[in-house]
XYZ file of C-alpha atoms in Angstrom:
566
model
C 0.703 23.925 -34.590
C 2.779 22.415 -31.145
C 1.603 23.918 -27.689
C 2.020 22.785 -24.626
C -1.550 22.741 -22.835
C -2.825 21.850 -19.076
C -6.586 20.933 -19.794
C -7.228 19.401 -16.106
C -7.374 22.341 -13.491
C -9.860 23.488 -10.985
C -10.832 27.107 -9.597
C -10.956 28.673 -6.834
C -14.501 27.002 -6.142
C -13.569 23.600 -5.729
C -12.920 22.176 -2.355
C -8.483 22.409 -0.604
C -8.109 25.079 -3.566
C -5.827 28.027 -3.438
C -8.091 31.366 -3.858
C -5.327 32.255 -6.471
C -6.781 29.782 -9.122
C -8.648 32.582 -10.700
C -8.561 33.275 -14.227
C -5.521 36.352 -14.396
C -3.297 34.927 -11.846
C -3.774 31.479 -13.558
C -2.831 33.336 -17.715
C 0.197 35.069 -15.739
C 1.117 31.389 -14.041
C 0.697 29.725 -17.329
C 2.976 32.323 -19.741
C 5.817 32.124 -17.010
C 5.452 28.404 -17.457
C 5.376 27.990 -21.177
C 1.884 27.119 -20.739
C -0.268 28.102 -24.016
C -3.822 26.671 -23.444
C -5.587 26.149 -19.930
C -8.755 24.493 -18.869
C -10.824 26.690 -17.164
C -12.381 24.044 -14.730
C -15.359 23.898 -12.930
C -17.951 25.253 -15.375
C -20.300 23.581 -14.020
C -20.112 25.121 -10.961
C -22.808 28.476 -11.156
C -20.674 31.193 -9.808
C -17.597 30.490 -11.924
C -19.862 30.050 -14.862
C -21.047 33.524 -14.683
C -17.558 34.853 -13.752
C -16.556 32.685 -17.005
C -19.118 34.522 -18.963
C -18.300 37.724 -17.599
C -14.416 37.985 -18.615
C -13.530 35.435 -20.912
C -14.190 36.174 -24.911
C -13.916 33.424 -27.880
C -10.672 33.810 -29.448
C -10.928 31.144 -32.069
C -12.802 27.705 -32.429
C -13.230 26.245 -29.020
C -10.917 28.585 -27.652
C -11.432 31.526 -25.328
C -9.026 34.545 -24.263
C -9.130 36.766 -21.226
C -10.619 40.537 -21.753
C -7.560 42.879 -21.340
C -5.031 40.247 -20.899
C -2.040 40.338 -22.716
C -0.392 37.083 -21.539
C -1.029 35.457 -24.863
C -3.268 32.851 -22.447
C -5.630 30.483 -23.570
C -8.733 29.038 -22.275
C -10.807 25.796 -23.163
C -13.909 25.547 -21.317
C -13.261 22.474 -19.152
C -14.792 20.309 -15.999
C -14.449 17.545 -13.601
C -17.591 15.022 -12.873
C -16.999 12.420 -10.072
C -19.473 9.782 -10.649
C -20.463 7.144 -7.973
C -23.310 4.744 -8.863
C -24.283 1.111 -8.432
C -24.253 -0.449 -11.749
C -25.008 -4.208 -12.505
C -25.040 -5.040 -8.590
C -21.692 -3.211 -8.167
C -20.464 0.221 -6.612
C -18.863 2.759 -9.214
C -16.233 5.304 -8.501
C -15.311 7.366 -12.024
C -13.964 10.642 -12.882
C -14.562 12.151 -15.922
C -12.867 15.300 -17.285
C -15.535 17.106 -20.208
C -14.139 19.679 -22.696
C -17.130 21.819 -23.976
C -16.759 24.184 -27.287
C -18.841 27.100 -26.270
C -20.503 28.854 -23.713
C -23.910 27.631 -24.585
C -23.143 24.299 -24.815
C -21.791 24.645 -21.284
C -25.289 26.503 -19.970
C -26.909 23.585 -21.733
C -25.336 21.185 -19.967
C -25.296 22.937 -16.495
C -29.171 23.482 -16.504
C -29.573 19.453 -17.580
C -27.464 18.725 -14.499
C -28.720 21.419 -12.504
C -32.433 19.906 -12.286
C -31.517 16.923 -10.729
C -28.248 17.306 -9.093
C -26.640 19.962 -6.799
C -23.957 21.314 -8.581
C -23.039 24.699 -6.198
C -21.663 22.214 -3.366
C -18.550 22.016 -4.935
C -16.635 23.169 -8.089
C -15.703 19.263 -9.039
C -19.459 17.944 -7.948
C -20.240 14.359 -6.858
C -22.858 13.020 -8.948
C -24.807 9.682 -8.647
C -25.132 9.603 -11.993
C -24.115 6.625 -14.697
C -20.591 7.535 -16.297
C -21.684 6.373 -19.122
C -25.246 8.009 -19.406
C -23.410 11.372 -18.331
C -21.369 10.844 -21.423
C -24.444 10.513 -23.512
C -26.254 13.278 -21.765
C -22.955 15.454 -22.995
C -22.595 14.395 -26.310
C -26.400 14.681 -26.980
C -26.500 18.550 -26.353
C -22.986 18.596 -28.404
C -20.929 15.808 -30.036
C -18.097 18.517 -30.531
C -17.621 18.202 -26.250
C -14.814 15.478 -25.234
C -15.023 12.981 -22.213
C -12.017 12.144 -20.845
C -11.980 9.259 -18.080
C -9.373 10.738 -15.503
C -7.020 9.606 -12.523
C -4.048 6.460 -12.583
C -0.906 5.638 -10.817
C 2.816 4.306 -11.771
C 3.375 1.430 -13.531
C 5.561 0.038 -10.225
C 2.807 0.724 -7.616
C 2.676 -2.065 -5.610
C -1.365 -4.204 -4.785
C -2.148 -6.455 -2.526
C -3.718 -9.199 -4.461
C -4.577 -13.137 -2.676
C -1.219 -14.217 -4.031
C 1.362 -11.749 -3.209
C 1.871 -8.061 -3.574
C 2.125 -7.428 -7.531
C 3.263 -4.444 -9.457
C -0.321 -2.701 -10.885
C 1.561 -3.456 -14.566
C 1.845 -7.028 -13.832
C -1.896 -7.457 -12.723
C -3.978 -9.304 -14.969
C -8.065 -9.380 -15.393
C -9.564 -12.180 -13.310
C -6.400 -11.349 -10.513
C -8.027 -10.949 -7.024
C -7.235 -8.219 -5.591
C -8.179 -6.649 -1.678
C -10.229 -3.804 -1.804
C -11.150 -1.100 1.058
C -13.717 -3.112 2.354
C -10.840 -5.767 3.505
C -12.090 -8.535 0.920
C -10.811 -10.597 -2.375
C -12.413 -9.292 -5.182
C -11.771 -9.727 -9.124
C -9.998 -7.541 -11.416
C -12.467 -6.761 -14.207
C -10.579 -4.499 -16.304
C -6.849 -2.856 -16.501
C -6.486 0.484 -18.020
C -3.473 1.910 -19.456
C -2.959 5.497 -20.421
C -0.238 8.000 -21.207
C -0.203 10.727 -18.444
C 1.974 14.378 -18.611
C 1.910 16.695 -16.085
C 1.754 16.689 -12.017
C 2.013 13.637 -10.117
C 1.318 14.283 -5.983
C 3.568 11.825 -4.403
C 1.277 11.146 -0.639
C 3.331 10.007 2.473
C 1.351 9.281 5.009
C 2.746 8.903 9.149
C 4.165 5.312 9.381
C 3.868 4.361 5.761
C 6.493 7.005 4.608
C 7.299 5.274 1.522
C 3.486 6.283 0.356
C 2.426 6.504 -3.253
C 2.526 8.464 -5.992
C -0.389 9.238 -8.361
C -2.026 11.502 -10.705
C -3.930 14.601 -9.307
C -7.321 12.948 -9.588
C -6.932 9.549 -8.142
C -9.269 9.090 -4.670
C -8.122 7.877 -1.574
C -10.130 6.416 1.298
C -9.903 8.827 3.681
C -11.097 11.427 6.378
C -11.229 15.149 5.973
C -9.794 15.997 9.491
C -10.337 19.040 11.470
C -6.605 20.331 12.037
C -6.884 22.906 14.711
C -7.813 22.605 18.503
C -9.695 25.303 20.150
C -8.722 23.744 23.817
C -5.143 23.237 23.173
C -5.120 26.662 20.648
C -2.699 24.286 18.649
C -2.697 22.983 15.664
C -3.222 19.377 16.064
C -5.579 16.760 14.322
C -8.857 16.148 16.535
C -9.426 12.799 17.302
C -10.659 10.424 19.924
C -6.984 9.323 21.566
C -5.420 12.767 21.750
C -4.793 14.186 25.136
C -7.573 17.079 24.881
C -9.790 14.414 24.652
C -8.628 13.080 27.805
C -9.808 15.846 29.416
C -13.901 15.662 30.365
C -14.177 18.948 29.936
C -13.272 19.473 26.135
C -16.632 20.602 24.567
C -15.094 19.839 21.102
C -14.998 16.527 19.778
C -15.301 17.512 16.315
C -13.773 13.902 15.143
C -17.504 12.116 16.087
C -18.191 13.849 12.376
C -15.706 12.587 11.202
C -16.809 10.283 7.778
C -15.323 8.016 5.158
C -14.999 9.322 2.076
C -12.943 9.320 -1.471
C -10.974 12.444 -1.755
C -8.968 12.811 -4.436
C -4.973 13.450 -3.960
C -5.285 16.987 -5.514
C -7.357 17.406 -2.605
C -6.268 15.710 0.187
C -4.230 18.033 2.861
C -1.343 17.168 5.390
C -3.413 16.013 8.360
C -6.158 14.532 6.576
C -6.536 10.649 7.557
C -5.793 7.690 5.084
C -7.699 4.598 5.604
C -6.448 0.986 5.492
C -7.701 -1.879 5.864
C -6.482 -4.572 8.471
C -6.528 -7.719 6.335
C -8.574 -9.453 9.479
C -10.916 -11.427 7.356
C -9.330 -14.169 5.782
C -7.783 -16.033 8.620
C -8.259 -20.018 8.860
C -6.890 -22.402 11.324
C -5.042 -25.046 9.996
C -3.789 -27.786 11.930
C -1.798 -29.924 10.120
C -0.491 -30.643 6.886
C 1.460 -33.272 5.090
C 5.020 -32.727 3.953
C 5.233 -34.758 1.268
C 2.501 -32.742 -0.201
C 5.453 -30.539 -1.305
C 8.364 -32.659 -2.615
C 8.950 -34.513 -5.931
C 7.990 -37.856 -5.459
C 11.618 -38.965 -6.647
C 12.795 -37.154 -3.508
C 11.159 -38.590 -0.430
C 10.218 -42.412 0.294
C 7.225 -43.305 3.236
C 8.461 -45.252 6.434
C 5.205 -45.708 7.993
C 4.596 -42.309 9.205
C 7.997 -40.976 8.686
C 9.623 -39.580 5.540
C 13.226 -40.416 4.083
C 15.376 -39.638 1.436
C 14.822 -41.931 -1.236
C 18.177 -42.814 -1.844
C 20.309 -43.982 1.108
C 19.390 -46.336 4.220
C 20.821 -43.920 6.899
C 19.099 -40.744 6.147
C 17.506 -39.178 8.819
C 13.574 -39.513 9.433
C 11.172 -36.845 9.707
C 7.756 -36.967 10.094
C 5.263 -37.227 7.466
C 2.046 -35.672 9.148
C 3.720 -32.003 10.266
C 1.304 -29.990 13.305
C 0.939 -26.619 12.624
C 0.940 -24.574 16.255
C 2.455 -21.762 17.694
C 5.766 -23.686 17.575
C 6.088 -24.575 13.657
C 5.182 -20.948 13.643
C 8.009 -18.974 15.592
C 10.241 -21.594 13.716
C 9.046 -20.465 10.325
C 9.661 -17.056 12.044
C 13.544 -17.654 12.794
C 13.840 -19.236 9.284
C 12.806 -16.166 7.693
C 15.138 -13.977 9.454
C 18.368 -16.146 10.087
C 17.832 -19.464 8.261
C 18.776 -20.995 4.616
C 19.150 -23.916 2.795
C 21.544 -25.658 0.396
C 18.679 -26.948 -1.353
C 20.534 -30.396 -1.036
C 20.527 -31.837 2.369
C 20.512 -29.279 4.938
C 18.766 -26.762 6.825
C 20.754 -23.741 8.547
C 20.018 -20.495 10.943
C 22.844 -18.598 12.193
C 23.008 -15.943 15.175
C 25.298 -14.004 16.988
C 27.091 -16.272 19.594
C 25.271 -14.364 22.222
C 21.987 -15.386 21.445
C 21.967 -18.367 23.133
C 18.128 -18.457 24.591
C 17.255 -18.151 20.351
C 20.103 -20.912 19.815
C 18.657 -22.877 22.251
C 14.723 -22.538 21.069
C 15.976 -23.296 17.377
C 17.695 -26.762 18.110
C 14.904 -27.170 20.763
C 12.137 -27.109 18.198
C 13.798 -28.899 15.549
C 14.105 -31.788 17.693
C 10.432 -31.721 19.028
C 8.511 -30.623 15.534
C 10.800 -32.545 13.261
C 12.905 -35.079 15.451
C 16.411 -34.174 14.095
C 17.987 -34.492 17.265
C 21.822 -33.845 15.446
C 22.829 -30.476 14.744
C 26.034 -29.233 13.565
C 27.552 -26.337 15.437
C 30.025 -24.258 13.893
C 31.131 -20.963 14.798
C 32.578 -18.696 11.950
C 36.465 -17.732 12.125
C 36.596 -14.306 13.849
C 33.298 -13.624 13.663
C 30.655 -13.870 16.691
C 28.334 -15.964 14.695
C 26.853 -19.348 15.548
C 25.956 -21.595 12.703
C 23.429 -24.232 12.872
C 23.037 -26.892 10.463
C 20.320 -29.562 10.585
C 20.803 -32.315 7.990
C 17.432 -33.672 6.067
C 16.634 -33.751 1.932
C 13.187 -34.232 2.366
C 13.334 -31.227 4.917
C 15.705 -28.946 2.965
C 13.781 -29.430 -0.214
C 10.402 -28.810 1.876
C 12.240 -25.563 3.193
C 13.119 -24.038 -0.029
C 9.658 -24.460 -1.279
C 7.983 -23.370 1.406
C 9.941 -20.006 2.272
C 11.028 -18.174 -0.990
C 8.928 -16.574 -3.733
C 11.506 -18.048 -7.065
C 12.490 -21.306 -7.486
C 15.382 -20.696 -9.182
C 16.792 -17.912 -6.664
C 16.241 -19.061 -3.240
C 17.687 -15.207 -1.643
C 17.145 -13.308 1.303
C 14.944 -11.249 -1.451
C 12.528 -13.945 -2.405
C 11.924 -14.828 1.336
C 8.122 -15.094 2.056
C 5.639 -16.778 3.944
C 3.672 -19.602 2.042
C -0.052 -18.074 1.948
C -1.308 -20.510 4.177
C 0.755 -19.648 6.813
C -0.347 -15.909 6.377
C -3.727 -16.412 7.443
C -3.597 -18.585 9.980
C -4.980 -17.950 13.758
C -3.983 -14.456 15.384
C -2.316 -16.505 18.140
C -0.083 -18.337 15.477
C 0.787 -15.122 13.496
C 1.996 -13.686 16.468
C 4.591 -16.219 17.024
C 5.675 -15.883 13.114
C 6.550 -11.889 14.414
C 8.332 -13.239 17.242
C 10.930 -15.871 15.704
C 11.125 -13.018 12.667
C 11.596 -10.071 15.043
C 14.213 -12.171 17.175
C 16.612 -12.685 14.116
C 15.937 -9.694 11.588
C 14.826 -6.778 13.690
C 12.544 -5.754 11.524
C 15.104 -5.855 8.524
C 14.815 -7.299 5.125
C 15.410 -7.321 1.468
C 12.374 -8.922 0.432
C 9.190 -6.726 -0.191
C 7.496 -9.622 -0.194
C 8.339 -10.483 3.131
C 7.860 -6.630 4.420
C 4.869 -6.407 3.485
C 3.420 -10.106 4.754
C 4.462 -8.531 8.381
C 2.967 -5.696 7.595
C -0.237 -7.537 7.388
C 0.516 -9.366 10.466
C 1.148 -6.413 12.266
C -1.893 -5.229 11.032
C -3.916 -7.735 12.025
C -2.309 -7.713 16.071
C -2.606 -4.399 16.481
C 0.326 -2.636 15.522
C 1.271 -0.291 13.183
C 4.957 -0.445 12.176
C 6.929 2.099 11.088
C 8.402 1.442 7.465
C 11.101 2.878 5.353
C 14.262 2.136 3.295
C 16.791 1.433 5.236
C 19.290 1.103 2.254
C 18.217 2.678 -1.592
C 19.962 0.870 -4.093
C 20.620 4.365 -6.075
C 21.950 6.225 -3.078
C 24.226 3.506 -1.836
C 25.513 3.027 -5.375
C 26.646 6.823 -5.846
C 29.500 6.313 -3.824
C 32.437 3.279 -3.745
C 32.308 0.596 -1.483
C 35.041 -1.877 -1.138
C 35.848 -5.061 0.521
C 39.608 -5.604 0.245
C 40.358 -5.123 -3.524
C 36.586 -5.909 -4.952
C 33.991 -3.221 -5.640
C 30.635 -3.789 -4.145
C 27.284 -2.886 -5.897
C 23.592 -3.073 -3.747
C 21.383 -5.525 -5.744
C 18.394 -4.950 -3.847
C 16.823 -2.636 -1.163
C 16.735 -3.152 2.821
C 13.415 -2.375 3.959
C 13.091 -1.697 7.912
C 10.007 -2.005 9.879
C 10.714 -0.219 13.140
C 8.767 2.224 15.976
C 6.582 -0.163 16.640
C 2.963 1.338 17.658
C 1.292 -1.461 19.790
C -2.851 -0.075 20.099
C -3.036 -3.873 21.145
C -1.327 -6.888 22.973
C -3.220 -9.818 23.107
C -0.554 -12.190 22.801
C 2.104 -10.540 25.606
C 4.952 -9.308 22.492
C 5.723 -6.641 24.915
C 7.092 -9.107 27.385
C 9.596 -10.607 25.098
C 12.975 -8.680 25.368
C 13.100 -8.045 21.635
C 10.059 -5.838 21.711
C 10.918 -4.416 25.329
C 11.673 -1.163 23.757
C 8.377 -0.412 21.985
C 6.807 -0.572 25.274
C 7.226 2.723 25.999
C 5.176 5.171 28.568
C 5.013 7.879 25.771
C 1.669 7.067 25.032
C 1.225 9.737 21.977
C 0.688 7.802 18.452
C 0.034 9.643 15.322
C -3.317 7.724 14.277
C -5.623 5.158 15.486
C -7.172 1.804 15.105
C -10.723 0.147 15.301
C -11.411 -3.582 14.261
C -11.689 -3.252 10.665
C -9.244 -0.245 9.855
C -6.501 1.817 10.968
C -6.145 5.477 10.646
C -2.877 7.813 10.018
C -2.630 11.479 9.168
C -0.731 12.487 5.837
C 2.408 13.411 6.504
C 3.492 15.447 3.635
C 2.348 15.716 0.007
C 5.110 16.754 -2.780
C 4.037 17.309 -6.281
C 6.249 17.370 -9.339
C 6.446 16.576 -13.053
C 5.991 13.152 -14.948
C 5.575 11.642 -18.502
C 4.535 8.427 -18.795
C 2.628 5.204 -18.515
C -0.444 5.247 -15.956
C -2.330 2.147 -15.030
C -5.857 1.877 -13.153
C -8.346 -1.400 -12.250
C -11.947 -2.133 -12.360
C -12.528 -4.137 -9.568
C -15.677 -6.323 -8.782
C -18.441 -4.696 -6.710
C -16.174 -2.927 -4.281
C -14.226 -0.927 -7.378
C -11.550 -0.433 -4.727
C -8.101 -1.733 -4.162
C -5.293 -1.333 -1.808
C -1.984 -0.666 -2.573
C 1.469 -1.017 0.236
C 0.536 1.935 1.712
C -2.893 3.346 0.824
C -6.628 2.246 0.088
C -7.593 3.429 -3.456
């Protein structure tokens, strides 16, 4: 027989629960839903064990009805274990979901727990407890029960590994990956399951593009306290807000405030995510050699100089290249406004206006590589300035150095070479600059979004971050240029509202980022050296059927995704 059957719920008992989830209003929920078999939930937690005892009667095998319903409801004795526990040296974070056949089997299991753990503090109870000796603990009072490991996300969520951001689908065992504690660690397993039913998409302040998972997943987070008893409003207590301010307020509730893995199911609008700011890994290089990156049929050595290998008049660049705060806001201006042919030249174009960035380009091409030509060319009617800068060695360097594919050298595959991303705070800062001078904050590479992301991160802003331009929305409706229909390939993301909790390096003072210095001094979260911290902004929960992926990660068993530590 076919049914269609929700076995993962909790009751009224568990912690950011509606006081509906009790067992009538959940039949009545589940027959207007097609629903023909429900979990119960939390039988492990004492008062909802009795209550289960008290009202629920065995309709069949394994199965349980409600006395003097009619709904044509179903119940399977059900619960969720969290299980954190240091095993072989490492921390462990699993959820297990435990189907039980009977009511005795459940009292057996609750009074084995019950000795040794607290199981009233919550309806889905925290146990430090081996997820694999809980299994055999279950199975030992009844091989009929079921473990079910629980909680995954989407095939195409995004992780930061040491390489580049990959999809979770694409990661591979032995990948390293950061974790919450803002350190490389190895992927030891991938899991892969087949998930139906509610999927809580989180967006948190900031980060609105957020993530969607499956109810159970945990987040690094704070459970906030949402309502001010100075103010009378309801507003998140933390250090920064104005009541604060005052030296008066006798409530400073947020000096409680802990760490701690809630899952999504759980986690309310206001609550605070966690991420980390990537400030670990940084190392100062101060040189490197170009020819380090090119063919060896493309370059010849000139004593310290490089050529292309065929041709006497080619220009000369240097071999030995100093990496400072100049090559820096140059790689910067690259990013945003510059290509190459792949052939012999290297180009940026700006508006005609931009003469100061004009200026600093052929400026620093001269003094960093010593191509003292440049070819100006300004674009029909357009106000555009082209500037082209003619070296093989240099263009081939370029389209190595800057793009994620070979073979499609796009304003999509920009990137930073990792090197460059964890150089010296005072370096990184100049990247932002020559980047923020050309783009704006705009680009189609996700790559590249979130690689200044990180840097922002790491100076002390939080940037805003959003689609600027979704490839299904703009393709819904015709755009033309003359006679030829255009389609969007890829999506524009925009980093913009710039939060700046820190300015060690002066950004305010440079014109482009005049506007972010503001004297609304109101942000939405805060920062401290290792982390920053933003409020949910709103949860939305609806339907899915498919693929679900999760990692076992070396000692930490964490990882962070674009948006959110997991």
């Amino acid at each position: 027989m076919k049914f269609i059957a929700d076995f993962h719920l909790h009751s009224k008992y568990s912690r950011a629960t509606s006081k509906e989830m009790d067992l009538l209003p959940l039949a009545l929920a589940a027959r207007r839903k097609g629903l023909k078999v429900l979990g119960t939930g939390d039988f492990t937690h004492p008062v909802w064990f009795n209550e289960l005892k008290k009202n629920l009667e065995p309709f069949s095998e394994g199965l349980f009805q409600l006395k003097g319903d009619s709904s044509g409801t179903l119940f399977i004795l059900s619960s969720e274990i969290s299980c954190i526990y240091t095993r072989g040296g490492k921390a462990r974070r699993i959820h297990l979901l435990i189907l039980a056949p009977d009511l005795a089997t459940v009292e057996k299991i609750n009074i084995y727990l019950g000795a040794k753990y607290n199981l009233k503090s919550d309806g889905r109870p925290i146990l430090g407890l081996d997820a694999e000796e809980l299994t055999k603990i279950v199975l030992n009072i009844n091989p009929d029960c079921v473990v079910i490991p629980a909680h995954c996300l989407l095939p195409d969520t995004y992780i930061h590994t040491s390489q580049e951001i990959k999809m979770i689908k694409d990661i591979s065992v032995g990948d390293l990956v950061y974790t919450h504690k803002g350190r490389l660690k190895k992927v030891e397993k991938v899991y892969k399951r087949l998930h139906t039913g509610k999927l809580f998409s989180v967006h948190p302040f900031y980060f609105r593009l957020g993530i969607k998972t499956t109810p159970e997943h945990p987040f690094f987070a704070i459970k906030s306290k949402k309502y001010c008893p100075t103010t009378g409003c309801k507003i998140i207590c933390k250090e920064n807000c104005n009541s604060q301010k005052k030296e008066d307020c006798p409530h400073k509730y947020f000096q409680d405030y802990r760490p701690q893995w809630v899952q999504a199911q759980n986690l309310e609008q206001g609550d605070i995510l966690i991420f980390p700011r990537f400030n670990k890994n940084t190392r100062d290089i101060k040189e490197i050699l170009l020819n380090k990156y090119l063919k060896q049929e493309e370059y010849q050595i000139q004593g310290n100089f490089l050529r292309s290998k065929n041709g006497t008049r080619a220009n000369l660049i240097p071999k030995t290249i100093k990496i400072d705060k100049d090559f820096c806001r140059l790689a910067g201006y690259y990013l945003s406004e510059g290509y190459t042919d792949n052939r012999d030249s290297v180009s940026f174009c700006f508006n005609e206006k931009e003469l100061d960035y004009i200026e600093d380009v052929e400026r620093l091409m001269v003094s960093i590589f010593g191509l003292t030509y440049c070819r100006k060319y300004k674009r029909g009617e357009h106000a555009s300035m082209e500037l082209t800068f003619f070296s093989k060695p240099l263009a081939k360097a370029f389209s190595r150095f800057f793009y994620n594919n070979n073979a499609s050298r796009k304003a999509y595959t920009k990137c930073l070479p990792d090197w460059m991303l964890n150089l010296p705070l005072e370096q990184q800062a100049e990247i932002l600059r020559g980047w923020w001078r050309g783009d704006a904050g705009y680009t189609n590479s996700r790559v590249l979004m979130n690689q200044m992301k990180v840097i922002c991160l790491r100076l002390g802003i939080i940037p805003s971050i959003g689609i600027m331009q979704d490839i299904e929305k703009f393709n819904q409706r015709k755009h033309k240029i003359g006679n030829r229909d255009i389609m969007a390939r890829h999506k524009t993301f925009c980093l913009s509202n710039l939060s700046f909790f820190e300015d060690d390096f002066g950004l305010l003072n440079d014109s482009c980022f005049k506007k972010f210095n503001t004297k609304l001094k109101r942000k939405h979260g805060w920062i401290d050296k290792d982390y920053i911290y933003i409020p949910v902004r709103e949860i939305i929960i609806t339907e899915y059927k498919g693929e679900v992926y999760n990692l076992e990660v070396e000692d930490d068993n964490s990882y962070v995704s674009e948006f959110v530590t997991i």
